[in-house]
mmCIF file of N, CA and C in Angstrom:
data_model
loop_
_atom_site.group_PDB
_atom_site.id
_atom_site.type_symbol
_atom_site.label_atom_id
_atom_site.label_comp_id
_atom_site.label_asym_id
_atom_site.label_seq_id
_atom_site.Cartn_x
_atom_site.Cartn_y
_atom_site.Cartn_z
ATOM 1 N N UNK W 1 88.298 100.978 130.938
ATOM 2 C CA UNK W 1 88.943 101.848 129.979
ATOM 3 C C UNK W 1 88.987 101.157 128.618
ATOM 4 N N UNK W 2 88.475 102.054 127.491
ATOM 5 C CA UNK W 2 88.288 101.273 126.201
ATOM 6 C C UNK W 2 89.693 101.567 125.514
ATOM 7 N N UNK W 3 89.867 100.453 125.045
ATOM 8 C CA UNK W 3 91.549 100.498 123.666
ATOM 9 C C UNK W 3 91.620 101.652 123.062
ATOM 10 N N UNK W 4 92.611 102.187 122.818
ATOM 11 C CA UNK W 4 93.309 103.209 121.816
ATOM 12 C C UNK W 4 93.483 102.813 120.707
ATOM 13 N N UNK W 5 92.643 102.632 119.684
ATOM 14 C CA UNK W 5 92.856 102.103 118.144
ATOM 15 C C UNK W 5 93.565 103.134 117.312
ATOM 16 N N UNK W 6 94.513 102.112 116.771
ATOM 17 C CA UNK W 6 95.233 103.220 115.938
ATOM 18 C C UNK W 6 95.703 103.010 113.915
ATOM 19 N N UNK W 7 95.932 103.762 113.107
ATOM 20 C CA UNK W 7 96.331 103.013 112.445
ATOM 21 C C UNK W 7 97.614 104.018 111.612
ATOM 22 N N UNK W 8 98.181 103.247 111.231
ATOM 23 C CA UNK W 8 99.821 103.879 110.775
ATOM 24 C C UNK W 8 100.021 103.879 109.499
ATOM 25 N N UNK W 9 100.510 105.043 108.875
ATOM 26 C CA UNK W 9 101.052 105.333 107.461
ATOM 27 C C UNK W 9 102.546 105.257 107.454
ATOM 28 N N UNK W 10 102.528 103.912 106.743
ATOM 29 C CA UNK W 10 104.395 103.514 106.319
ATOM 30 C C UNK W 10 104.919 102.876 107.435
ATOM 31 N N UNK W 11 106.004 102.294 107.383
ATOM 32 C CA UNK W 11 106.158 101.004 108.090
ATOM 33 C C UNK W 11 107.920 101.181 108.037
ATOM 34 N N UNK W 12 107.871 101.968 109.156
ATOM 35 C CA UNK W 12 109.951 102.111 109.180
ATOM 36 C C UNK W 12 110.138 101.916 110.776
ATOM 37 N N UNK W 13 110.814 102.292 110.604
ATOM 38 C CA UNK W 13 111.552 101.922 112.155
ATOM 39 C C UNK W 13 110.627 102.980 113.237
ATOM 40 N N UNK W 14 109.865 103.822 113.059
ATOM 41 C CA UNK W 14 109.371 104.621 114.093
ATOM 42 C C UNK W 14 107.593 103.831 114.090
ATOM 43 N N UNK W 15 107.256 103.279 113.119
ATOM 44 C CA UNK W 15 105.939 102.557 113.125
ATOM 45 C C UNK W 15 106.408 101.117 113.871
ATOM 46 N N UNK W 16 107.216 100.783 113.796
ATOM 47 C CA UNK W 16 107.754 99.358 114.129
ATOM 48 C C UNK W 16 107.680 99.715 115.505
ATOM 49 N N UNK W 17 108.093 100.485 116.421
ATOM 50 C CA UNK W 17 108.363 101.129 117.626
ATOM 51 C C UNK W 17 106.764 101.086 117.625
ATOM 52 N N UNK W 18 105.715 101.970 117.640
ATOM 53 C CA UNK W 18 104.199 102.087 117.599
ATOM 54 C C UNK W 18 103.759 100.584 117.671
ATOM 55 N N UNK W 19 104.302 99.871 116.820
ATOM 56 C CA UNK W 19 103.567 98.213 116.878
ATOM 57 C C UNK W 19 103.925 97.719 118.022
ATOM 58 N N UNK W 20 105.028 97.815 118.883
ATOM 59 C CA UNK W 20 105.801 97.215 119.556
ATOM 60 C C UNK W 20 105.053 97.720 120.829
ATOM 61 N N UNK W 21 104.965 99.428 120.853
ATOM 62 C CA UNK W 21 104.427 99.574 121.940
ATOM 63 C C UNK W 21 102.898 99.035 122.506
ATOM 64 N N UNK W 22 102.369 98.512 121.162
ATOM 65 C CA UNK W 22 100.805 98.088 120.977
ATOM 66 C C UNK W 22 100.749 97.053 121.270
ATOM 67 N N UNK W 23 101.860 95.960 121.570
ATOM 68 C CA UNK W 23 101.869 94.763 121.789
ATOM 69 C C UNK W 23 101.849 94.554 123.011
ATOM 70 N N UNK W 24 103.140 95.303 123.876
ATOM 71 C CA UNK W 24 103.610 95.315 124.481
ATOM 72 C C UNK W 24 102.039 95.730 126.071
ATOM 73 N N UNK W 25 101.317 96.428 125.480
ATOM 74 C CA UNK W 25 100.101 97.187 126.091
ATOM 75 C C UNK W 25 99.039 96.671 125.402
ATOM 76 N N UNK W 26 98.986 95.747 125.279
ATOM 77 C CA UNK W 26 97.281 95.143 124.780
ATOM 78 C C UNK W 26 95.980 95.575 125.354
ATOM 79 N N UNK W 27 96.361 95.678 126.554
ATOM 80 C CA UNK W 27 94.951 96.176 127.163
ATOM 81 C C UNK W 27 94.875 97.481 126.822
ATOM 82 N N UNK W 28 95.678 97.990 126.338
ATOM 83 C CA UNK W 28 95.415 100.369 126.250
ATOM 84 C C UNK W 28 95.322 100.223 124.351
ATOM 85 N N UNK W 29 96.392 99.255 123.692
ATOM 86 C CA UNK W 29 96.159 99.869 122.515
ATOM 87 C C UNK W 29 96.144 98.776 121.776
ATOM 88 N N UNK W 30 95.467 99.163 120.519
ATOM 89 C CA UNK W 30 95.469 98.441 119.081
ATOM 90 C C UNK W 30 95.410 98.850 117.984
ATOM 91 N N UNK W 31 96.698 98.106 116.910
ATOM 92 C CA UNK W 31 96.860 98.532 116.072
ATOM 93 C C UNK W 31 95.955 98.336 114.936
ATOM 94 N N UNK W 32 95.375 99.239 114.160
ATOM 95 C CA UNK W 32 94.018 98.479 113.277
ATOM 96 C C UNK W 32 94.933 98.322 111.901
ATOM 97 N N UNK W 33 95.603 99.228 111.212
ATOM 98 C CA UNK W 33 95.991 98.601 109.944
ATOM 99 C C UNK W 33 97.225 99.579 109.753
ATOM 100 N N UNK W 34 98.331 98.825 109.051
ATOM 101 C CA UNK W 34 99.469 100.222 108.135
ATOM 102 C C UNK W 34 99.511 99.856 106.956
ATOM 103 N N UNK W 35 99.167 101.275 106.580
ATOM 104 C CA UNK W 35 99.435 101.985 105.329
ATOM 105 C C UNK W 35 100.732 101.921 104.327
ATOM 106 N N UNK W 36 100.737 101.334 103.701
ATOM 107 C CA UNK W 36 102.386 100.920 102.893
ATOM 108 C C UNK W 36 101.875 101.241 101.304
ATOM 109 N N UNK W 37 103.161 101.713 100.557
ATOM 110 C CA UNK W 37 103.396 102.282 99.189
ATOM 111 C C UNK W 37 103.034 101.312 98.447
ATOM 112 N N UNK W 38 103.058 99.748 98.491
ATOM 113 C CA UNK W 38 102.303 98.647 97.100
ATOM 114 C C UNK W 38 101.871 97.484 98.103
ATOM 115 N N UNK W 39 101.215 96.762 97.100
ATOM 116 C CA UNK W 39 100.908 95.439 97.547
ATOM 117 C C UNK W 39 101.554 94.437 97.869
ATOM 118 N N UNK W 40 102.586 94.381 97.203
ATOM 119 C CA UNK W 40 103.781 93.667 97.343
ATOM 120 C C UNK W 40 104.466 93.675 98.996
ATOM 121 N N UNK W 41 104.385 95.479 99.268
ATOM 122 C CA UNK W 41 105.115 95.149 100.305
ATOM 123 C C UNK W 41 104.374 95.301 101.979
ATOM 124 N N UNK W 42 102.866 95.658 101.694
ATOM 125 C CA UNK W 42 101.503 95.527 102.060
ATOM 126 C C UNK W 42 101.676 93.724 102.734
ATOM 127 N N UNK W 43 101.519 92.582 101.592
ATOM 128 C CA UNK W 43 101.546 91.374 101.961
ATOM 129 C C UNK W 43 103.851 90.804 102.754
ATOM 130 N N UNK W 44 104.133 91.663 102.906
ATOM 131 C CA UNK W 44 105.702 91.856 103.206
ATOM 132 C C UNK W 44 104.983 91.928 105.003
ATOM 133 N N UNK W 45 104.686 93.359 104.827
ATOM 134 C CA UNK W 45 104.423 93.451 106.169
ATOM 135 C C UNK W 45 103.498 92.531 107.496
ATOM 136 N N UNK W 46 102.430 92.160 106.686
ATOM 137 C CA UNK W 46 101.558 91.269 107.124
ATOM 138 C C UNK W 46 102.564 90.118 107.335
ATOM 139 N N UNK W 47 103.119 89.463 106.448
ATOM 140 C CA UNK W 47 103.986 88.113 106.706
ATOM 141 C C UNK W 47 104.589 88.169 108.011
ATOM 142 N N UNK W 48 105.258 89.650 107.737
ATOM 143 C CA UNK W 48 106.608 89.669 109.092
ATOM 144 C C UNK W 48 105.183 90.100 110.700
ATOM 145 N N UNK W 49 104.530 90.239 110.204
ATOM 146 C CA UNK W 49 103.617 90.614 111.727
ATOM 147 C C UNK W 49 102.993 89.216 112.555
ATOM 148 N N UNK W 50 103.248 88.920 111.485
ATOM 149 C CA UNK W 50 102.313 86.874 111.486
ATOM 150 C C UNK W 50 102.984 86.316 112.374
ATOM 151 N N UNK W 51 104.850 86.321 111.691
ATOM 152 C CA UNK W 51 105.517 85.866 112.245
ATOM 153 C C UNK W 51 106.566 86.162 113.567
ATOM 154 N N UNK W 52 105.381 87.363 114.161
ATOM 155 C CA UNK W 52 105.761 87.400 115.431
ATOM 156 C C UNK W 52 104.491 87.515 116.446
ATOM 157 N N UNK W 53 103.717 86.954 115.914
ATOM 158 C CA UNK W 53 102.644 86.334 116.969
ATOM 159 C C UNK W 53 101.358 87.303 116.793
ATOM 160 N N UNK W 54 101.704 88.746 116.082
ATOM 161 C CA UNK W 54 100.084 89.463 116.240
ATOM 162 C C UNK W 54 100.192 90.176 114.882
ATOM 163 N N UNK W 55 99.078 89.595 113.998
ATOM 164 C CA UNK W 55 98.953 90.037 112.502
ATOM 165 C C UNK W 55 98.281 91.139 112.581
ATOM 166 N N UNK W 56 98.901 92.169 111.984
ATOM 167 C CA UNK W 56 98.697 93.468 111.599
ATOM 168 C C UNK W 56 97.711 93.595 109.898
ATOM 169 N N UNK W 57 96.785 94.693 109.925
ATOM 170 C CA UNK W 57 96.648 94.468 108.645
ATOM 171 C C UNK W 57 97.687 95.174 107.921
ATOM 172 N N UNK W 58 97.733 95.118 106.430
ATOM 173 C CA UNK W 58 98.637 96.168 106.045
ATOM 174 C C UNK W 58 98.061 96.219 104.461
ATOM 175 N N UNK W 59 98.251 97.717 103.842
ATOM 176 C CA UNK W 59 97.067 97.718 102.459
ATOM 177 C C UNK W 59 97.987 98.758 102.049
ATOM 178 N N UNK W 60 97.642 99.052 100.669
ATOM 179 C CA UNK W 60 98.637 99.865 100.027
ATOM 180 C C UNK W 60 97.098 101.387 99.562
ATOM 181 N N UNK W 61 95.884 100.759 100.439
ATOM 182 C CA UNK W 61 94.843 101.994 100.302
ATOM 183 C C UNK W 61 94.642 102.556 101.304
ATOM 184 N N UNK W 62 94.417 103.761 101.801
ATOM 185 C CA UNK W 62 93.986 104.393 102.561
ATOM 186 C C UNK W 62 92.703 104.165 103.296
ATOM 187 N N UNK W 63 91.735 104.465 102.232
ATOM 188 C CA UNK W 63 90.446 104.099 102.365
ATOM 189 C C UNK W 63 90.086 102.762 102.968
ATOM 190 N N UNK W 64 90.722 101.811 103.332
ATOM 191 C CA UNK W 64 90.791 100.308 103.791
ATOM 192 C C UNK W 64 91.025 100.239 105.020
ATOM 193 N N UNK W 65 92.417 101.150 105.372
ATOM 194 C CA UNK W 65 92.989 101.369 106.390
ATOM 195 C C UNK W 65 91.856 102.098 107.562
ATOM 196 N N UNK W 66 91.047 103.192 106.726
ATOM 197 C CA UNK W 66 90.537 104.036 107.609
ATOM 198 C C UNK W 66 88.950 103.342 107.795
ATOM 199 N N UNK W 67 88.341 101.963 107.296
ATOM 200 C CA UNK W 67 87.351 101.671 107.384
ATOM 201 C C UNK W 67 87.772 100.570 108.603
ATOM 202 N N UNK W 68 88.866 100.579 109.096
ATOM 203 C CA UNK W 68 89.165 99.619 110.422
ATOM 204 C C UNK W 68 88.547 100.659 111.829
ATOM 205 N N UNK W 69 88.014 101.748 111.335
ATOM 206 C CA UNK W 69 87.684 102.627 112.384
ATOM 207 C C UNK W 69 88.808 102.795 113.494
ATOM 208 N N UNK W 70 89.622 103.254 113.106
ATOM 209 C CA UNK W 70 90.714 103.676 114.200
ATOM 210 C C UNK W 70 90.570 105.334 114.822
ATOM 211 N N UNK W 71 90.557 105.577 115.853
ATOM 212 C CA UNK W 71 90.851 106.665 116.740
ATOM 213 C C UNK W 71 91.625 107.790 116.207
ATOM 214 N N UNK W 72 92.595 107.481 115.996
ATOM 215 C CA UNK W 72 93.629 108.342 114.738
ATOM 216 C C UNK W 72 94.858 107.300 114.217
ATOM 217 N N UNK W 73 95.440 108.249 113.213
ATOM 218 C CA UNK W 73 96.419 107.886 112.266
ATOM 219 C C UNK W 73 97.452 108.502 112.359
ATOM 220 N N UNK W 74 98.724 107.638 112.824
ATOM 221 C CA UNK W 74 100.131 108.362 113.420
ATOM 222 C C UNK W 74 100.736 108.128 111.912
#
C-alpha cells in the first residue's frame, strides 16, 4: 500500500492534529508541505517541526507547496 501524501493550508490547531496523525501513521501518510500567510512564520513552523523529530516543509507559496506532488490539500 503506497503513502497518502498530503499537504496543508495554515497551521492551527486542526493542521497540527493532521501532522500528528501523519506521524503517528508513517507507513499510510505523509505530510509534503503547509501553507502559511509569510515567511517569517513559514521558517516558525519548520523550526517547531524540527524540533519534534519530523521536519515539515512550510512556504508562504502555494505553488511550492503543490510542486511536493501531494495527493490532496486539506
Amino acid at each position: 500500500m503506497n503513502k497518502v501524501r498530503f499537504a496543508i493550508v495554515g497551521y492551527g490547531w486542526r493542521a497540527a492534529t493532521w501532522i500528528r496523525i501523519a506521524r503517528l501513521c508513517p507507513d499510510f501518510f505523509e505530510v509534503t508541505a503547509c501553507v502559511v500567510r509569510s515567511r517569517e512564520r513559514a521558517d516558525e513552523v519548520m523550526a517547531a517541526q524540527a524540533a519534534l523529530g519530523q521536519p515539515v516543509l512550510a512556504t508562504d507559496n502555494l505553488e511550492e507547496a503543490l510542486a511536493t506532488n501531494p495527493d490532496f490539500v486539506l
